PDB file of C-alpha atoms in Angstrom:
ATOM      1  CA  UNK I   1      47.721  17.725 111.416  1.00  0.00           C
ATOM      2  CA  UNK I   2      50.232  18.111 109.092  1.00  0.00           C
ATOM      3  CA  UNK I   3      49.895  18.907 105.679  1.00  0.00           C
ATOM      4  CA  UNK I   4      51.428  15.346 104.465  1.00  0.00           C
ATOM      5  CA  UNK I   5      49.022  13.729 106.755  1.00  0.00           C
ATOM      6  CA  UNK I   6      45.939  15.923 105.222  1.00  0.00           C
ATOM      7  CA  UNK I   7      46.522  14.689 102.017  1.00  0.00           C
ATOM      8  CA  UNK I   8      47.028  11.103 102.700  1.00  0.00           C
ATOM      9  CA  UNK I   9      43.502  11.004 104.094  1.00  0.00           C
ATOM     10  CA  UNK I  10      42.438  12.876 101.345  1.00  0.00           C
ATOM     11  CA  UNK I  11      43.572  10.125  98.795  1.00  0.00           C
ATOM     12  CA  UNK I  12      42.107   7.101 100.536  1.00  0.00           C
ATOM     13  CA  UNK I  13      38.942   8.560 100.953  1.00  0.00           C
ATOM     14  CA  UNK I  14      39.163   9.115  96.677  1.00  0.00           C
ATOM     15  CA  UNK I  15      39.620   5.746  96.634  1.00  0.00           C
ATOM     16  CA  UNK I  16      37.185   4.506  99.166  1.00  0.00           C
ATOM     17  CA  UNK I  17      34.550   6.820  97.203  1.00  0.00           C
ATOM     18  CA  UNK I  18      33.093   5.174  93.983  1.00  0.00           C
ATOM     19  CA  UNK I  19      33.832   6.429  90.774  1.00  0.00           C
ATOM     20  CA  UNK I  20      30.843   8.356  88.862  1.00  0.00           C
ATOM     21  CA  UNK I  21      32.704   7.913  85.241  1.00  0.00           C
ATOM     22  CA  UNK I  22      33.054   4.568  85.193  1.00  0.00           C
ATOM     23  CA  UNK I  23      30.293   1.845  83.037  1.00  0.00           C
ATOM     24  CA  UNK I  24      26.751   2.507  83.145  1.00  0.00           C
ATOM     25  CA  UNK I  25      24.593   1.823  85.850  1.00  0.00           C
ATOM     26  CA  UNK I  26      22.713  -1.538  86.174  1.00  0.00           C
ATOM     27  CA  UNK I  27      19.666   0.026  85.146  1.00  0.00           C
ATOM     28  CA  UNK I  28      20.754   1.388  82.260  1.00  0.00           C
ATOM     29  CA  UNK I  29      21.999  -1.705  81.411  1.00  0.00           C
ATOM     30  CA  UNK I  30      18.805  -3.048  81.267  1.00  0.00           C
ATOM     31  CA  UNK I  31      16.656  -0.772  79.764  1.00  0.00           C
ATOM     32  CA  UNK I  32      19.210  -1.121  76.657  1.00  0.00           C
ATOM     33  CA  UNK I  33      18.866  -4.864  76.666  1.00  0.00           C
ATOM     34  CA  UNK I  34      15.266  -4.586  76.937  1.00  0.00           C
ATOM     35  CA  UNK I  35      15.115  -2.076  74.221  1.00  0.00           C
ATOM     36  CA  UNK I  36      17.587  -4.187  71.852  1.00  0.00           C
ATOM     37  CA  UNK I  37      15.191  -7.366  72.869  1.00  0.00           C
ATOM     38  CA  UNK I  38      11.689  -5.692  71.590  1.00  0.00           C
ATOM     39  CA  UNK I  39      13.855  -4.067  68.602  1.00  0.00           C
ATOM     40  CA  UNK I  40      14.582  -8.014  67.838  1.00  0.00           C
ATOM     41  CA  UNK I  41      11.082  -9.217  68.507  1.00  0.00           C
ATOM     42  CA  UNK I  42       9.836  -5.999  66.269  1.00  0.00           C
ATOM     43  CA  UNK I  43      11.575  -7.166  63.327  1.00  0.00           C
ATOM     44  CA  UNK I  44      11.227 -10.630  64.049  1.00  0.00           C
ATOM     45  CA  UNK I  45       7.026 -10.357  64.236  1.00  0.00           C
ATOM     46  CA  UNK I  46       7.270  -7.815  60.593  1.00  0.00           C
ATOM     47  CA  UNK I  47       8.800 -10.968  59.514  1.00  0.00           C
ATOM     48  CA  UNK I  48       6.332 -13.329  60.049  1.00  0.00           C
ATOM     49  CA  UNK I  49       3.800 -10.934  59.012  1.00  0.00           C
ATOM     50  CA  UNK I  50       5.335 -10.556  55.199  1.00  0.00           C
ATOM     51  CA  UNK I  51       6.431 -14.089  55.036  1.00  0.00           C
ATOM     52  CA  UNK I  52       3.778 -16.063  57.106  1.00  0.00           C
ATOM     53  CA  UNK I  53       0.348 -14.253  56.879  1.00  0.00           C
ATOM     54  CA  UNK I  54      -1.935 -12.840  54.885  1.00  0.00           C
ATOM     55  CA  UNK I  55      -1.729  -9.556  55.927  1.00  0.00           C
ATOM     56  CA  UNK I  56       0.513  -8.579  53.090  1.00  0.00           C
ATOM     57  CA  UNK I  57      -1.178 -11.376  51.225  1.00  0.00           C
ATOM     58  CA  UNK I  58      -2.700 -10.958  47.539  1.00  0.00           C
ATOM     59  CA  UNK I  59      -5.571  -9.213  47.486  1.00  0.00           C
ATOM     60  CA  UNK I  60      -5.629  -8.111  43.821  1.00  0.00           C
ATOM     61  CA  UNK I  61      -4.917  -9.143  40.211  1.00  0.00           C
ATOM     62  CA  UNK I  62      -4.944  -6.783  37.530  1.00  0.00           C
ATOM     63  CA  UNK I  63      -4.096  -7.758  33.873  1.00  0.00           C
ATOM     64  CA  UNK I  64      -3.003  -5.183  31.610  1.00  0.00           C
ATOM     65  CA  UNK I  65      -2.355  -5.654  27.355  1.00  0.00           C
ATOM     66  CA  UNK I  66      -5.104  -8.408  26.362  1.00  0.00           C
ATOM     67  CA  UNK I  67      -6.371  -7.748  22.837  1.00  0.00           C
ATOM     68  CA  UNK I  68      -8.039 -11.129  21.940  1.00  0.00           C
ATOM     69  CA  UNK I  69      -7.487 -12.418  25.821  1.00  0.00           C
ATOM     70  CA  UNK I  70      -9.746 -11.685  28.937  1.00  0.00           C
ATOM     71  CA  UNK I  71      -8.606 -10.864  31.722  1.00  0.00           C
ATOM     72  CA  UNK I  72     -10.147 -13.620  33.653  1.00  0.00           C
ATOM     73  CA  UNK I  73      -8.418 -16.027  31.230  1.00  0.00           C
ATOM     74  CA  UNK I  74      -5.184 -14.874  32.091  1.00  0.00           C
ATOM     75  CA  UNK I  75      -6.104 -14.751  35.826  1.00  0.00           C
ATOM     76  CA  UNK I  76      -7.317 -18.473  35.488  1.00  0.00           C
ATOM     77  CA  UNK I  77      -4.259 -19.528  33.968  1.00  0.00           C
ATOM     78  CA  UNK I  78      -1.640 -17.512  36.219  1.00  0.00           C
ATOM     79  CA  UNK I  79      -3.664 -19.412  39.278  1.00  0.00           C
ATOM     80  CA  UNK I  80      -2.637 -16.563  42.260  1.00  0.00           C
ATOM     81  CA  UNK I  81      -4.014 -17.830  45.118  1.00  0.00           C
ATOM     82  CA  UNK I  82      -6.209 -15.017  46.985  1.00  0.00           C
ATOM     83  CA  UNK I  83      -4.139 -14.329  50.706  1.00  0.00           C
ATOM     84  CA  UNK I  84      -0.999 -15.341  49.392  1.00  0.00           C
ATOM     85  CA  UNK I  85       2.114 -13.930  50.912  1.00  0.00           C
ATOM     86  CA  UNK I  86       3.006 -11.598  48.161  1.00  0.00           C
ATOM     87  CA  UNK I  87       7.040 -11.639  48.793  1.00  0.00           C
ATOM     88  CA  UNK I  88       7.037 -14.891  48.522  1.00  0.00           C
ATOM     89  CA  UNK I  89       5.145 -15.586  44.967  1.00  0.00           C
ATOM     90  CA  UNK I  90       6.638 -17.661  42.558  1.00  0.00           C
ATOM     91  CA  UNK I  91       6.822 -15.193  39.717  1.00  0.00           C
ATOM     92  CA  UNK I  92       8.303 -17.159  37.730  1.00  0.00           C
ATOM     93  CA  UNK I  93       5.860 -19.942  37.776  1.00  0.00           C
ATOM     94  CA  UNK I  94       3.194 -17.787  37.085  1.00  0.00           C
ATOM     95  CA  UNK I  95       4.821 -16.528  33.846  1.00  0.00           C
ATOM     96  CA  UNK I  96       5.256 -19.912  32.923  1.00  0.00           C
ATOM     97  CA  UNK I  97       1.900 -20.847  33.198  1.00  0.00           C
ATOM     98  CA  UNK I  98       0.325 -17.879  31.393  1.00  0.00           C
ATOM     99  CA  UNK I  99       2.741 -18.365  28.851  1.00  0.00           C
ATOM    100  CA  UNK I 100       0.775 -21.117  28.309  1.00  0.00           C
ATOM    101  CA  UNK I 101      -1.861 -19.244  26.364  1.00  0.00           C
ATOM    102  CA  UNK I 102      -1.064 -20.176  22.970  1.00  0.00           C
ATOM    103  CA  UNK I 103      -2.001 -16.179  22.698  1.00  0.00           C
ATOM    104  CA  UNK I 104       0.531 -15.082  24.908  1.00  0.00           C
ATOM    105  CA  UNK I 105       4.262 -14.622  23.320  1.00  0.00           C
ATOM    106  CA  UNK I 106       5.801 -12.866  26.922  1.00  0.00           C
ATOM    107  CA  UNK I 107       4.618 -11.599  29.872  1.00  0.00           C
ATOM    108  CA  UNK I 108       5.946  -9.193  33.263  1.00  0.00           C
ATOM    109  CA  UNK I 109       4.972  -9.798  36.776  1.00  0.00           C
ATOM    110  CA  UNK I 110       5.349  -7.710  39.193  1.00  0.00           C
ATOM    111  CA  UNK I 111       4.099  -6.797  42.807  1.00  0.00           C
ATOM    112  CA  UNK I 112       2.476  -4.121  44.490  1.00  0.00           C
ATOM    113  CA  UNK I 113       2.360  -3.601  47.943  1.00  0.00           C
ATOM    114  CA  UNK I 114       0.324  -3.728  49.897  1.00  0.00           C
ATOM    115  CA  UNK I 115      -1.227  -6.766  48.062  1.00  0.00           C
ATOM    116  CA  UNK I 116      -1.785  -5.964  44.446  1.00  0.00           C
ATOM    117  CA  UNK I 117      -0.047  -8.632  41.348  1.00  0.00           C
ATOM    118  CA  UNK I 118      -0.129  -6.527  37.996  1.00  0.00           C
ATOM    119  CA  UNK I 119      -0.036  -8.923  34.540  1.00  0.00           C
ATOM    120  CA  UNK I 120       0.856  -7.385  31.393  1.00  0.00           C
ATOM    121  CA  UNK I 121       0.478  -9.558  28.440  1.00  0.00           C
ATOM    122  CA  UNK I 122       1.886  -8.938  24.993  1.00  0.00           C
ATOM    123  CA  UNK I 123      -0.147 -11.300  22.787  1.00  0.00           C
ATOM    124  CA  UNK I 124       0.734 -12.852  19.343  1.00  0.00           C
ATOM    125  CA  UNK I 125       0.759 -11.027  16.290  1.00  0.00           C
ATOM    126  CA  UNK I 126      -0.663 -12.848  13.120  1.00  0.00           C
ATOM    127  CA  UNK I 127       1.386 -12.016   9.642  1.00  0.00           C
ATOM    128  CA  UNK I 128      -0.317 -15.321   8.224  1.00  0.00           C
ATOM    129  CA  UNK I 129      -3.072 -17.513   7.635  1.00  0.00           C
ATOM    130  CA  UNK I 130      -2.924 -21.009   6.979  1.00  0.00           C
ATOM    131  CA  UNK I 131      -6.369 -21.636   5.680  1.00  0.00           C
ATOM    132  CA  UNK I 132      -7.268 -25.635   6.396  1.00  0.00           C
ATOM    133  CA  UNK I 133     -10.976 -27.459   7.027  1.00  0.00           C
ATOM    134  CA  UNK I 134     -11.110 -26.775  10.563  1.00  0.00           C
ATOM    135  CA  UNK I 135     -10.866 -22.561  10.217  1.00  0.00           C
ATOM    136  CA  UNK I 136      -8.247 -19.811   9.541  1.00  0.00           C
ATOM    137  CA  UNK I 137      -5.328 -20.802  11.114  1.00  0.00           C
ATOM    138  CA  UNK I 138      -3.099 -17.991  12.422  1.00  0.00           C
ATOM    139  CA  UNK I 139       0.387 -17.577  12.211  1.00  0.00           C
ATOM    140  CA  UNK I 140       2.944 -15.603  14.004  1.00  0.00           C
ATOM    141  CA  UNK I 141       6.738 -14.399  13.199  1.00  0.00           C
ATOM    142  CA  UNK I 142       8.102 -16.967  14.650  1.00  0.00           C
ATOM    143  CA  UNK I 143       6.112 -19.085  12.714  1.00  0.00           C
ATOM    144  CA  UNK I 144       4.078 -20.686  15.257  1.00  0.00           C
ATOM    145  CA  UNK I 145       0.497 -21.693  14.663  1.00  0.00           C
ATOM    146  CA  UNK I 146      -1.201 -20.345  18.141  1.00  0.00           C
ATOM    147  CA  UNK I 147      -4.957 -19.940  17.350  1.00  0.00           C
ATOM    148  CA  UNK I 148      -7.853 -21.084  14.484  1.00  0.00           C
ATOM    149  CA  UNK I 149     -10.634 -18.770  13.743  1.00  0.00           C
ATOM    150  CA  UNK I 150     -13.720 -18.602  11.314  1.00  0.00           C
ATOM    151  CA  UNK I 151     -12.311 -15.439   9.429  1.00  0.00           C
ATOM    152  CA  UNK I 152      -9.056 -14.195   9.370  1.00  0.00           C
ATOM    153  CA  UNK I 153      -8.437 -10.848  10.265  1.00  0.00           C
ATOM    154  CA  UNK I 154      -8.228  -8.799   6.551  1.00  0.00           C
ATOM    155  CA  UNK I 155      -5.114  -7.869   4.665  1.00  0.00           C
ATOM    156  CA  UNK I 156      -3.145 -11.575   5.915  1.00  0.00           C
ATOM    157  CA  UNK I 157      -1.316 -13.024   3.305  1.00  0.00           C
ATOM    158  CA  UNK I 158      -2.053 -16.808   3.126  1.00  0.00           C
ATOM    159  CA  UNK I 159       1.126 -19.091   3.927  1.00  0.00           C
ATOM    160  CA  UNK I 160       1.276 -22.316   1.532  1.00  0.00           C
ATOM    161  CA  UNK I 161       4.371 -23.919   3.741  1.00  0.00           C
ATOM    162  CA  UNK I 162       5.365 -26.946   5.383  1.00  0.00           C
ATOM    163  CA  UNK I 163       8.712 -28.379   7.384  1.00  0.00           C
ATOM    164  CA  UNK I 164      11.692 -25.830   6.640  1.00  0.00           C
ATOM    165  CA  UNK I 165       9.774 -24.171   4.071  1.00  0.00           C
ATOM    166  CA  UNK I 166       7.843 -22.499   6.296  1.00  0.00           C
ATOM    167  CA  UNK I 167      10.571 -21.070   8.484  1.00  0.00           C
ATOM    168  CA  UNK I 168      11.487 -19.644   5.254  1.00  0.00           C
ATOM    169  CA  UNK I 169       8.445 -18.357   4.425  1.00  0.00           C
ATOM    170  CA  UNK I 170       7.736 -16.712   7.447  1.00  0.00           C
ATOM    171  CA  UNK I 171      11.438 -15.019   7.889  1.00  0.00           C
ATOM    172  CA  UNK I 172      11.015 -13.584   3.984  1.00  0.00           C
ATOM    173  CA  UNK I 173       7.701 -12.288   4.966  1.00  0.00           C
ATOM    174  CA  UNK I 174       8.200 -10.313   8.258  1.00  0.00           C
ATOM    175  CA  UNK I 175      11.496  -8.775   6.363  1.00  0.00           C
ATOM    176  CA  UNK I 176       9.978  -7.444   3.816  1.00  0.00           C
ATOM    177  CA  UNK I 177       9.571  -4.003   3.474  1.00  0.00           C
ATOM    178  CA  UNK I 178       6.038  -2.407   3.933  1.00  0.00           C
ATOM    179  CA  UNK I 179       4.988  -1.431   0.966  1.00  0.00           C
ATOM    180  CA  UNK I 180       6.014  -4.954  -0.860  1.00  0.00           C
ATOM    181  CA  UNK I 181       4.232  -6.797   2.112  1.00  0.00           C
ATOM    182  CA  UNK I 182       0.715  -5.249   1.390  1.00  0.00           C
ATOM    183  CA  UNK I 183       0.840  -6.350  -1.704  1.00  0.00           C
ATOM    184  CA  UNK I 184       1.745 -10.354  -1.005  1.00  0.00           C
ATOM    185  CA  UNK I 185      -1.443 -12.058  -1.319  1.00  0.00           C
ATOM    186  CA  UNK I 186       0.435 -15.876  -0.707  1.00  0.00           C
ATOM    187  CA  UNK I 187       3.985 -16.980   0.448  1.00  0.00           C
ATOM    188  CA  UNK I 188       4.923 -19.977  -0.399  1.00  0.00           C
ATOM    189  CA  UNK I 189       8.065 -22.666  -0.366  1.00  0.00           C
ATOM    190  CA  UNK I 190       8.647 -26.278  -0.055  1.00  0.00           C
ATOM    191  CA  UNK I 191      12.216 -25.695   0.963  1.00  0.00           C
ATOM    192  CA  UNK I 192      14.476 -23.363   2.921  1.00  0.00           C
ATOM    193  CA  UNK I 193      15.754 -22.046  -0.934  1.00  0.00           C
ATOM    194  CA  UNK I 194      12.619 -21.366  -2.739  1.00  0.00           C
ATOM    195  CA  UNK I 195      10.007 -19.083  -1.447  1.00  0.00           C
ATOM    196  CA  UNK I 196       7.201 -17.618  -3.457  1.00  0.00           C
ATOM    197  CA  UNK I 197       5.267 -14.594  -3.233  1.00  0.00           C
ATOM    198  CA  UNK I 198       2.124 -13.974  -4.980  1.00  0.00           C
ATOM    199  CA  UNK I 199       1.666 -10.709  -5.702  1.00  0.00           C
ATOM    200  CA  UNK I 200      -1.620  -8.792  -6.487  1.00  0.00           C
ATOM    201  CA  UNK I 201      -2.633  -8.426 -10.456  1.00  0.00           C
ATOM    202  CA  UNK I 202      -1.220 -11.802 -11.439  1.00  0.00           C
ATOM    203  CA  UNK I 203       2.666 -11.098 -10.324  1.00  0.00           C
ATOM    204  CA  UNK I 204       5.546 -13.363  -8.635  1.00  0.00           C
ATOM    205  CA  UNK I 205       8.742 -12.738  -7.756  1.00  0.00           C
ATOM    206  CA  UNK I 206      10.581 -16.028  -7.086  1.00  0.00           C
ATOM    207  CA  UNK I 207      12.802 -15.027  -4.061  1.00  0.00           C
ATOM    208  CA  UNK I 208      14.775 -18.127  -3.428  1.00  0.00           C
ATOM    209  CA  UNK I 209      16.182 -18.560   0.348  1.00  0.00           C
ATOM    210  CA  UNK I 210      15.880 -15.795   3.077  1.00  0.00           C
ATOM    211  CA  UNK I 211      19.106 -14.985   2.989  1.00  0.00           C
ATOM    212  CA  UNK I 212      20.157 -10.883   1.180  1.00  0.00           C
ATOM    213  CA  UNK I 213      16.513 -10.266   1.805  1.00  0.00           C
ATOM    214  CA  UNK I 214      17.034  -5.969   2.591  1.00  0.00           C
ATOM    215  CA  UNK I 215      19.291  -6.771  -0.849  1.00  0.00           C
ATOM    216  CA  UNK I 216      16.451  -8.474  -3.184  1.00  0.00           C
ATOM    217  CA  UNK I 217      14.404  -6.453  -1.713  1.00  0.00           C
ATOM    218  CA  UNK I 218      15.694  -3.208  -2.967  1.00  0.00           C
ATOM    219  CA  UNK I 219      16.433  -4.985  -6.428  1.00  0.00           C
ATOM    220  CA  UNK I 220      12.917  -6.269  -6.773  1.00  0.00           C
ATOM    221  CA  UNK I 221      11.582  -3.121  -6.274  1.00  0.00           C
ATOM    222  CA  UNK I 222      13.417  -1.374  -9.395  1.00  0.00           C
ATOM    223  CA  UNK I 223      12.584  -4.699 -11.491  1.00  0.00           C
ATOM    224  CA  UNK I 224       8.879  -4.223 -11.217  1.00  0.00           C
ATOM    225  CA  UNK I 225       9.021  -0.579 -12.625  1.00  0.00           C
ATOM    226  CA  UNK I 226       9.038  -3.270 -16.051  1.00  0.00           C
ATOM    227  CA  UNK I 227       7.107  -5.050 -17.780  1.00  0.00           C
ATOM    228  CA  UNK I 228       6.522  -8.671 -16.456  1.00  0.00           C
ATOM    229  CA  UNK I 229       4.630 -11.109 -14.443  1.00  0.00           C
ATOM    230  CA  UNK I 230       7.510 -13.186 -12.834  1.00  0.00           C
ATOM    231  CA  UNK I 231      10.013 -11.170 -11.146  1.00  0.00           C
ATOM    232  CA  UNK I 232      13.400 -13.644 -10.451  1.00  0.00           C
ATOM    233  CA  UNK I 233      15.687 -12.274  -7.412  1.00  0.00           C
ATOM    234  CA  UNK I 234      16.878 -15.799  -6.170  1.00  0.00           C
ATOM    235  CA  UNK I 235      20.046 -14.387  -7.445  1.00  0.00           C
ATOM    236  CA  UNK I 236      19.922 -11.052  -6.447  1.00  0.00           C
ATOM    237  CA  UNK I 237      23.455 -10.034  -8.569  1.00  0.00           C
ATOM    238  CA  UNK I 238      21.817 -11.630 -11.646  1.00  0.00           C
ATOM    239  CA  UNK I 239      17.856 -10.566 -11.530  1.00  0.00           C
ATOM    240  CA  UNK I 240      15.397 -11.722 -14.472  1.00  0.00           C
ATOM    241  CA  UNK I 241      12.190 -10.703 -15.283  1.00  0.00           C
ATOM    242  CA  UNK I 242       9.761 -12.440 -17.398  1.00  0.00           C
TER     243      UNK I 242
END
């Protein structure tokens, strides 16, 4: 046999012989489909789980920042229905609704896994009292009326204000420097232009509109190192006292 021949043979059998580089083998094949399937199914099922059941489903409701609130009042109006699917709560809704307490000026939701809802409630803060036959009516800085109650809490000026006076009223009132508030005892105004504060040991400064309030502020305060009951700032660049 000749050395041409001997190689001849020697290539056809290479190519009679099948290749050990080539694709993977059928059963490789599958057992990487079949893993890739339960990988699908796996996420598919968690799905369901979060979305579907109540296995990640509200089990809790805590409430967090009630002063004059309960809890359970806020619960009651937020309405979370035990089991929900907590992913899929309508946070916004609930805000809405316990935003709805005439107490409640803004609150957070937010979830907890594995199936906790945590409420924290900033409630109103009175800086007046509307005093009428039904009860101390309380008043916040946005001038909303949002509760009545037998007493007032001590140290609230009283707010003698109706239609855009009391928008006035109000805005004068919570800009007023600390010291000065203490010693309002009454805010009044029957317009946007002319609110009154009654001062303690017979005093008034007649402040006019809200508007240069830091301004009349800081002038009123050097006009009542004098002599006088009414103290006139309305026109803060041309200040009376009398």
């Amino acid at each position: 046999m000749t050395t041409q021949t001997a190689r001849r043979r020697t290539a056809s059998a290479s190519r009679r012989r099948p290749s050990r580089r080539g694709g993977p083998s059928r059963r490789v094949v599958l057992r990487r489909r079949a893993v890739a399937l339960l990988s699908v199914l796996s996420v598919v099922g968690l799905v369901v789980a979060v979305w579907f059941t109540p296995l990640l489903g509200v089990r809790r409701v805590d409430v967090a920042g009630t002063v004059e609130l309960t809890a359970d009042q806020v619960r009651a109006a937020a309405a979370v229905e035990p089991g929900s699917p907590l992913v899929r709560l309508d946070v916004d809704g609930i805000a809405e609704r316990v935003r709805g307490l005439s107490r409640v000026a803004a609150v957070r939701v937010e979830r907890s896994l594995p199936g906790t809802v945590l409420l924290t409630v900033d409630e109103r803060t009175p800086v007046a009292v509307v005093n009428a036959g039904d009860g101390a009516h309380l008043v916040d800085a946005t001038g909303r009326d949002y509760a009545t109650v037998a007493q007032p809490p001590a140290g609230l000026p009283e707010l003698k204000a109706e239609g855009k006076g009391r928008p006035a009223a109000v805005a004068v009132l919570v800009a007023l420097p600390e010291p000065l508030r203490r010693e309002v005892l009454a805010v009044s105004a029957t317009s946007g232009a002319d609110v009154r504060l009654t001062l303690t040991a017979g005093r008034e400064v007649r402040w006019g509109s809200p508007d240069d309030t830091p301004r009349k502020a800081a002038v009123v305060e050097v006009l009542m190192t004098r002599d006088g009951s009414v103290f006139d700032v309305s026109s803060p660049e041309l200040p009376t006292v009398s």
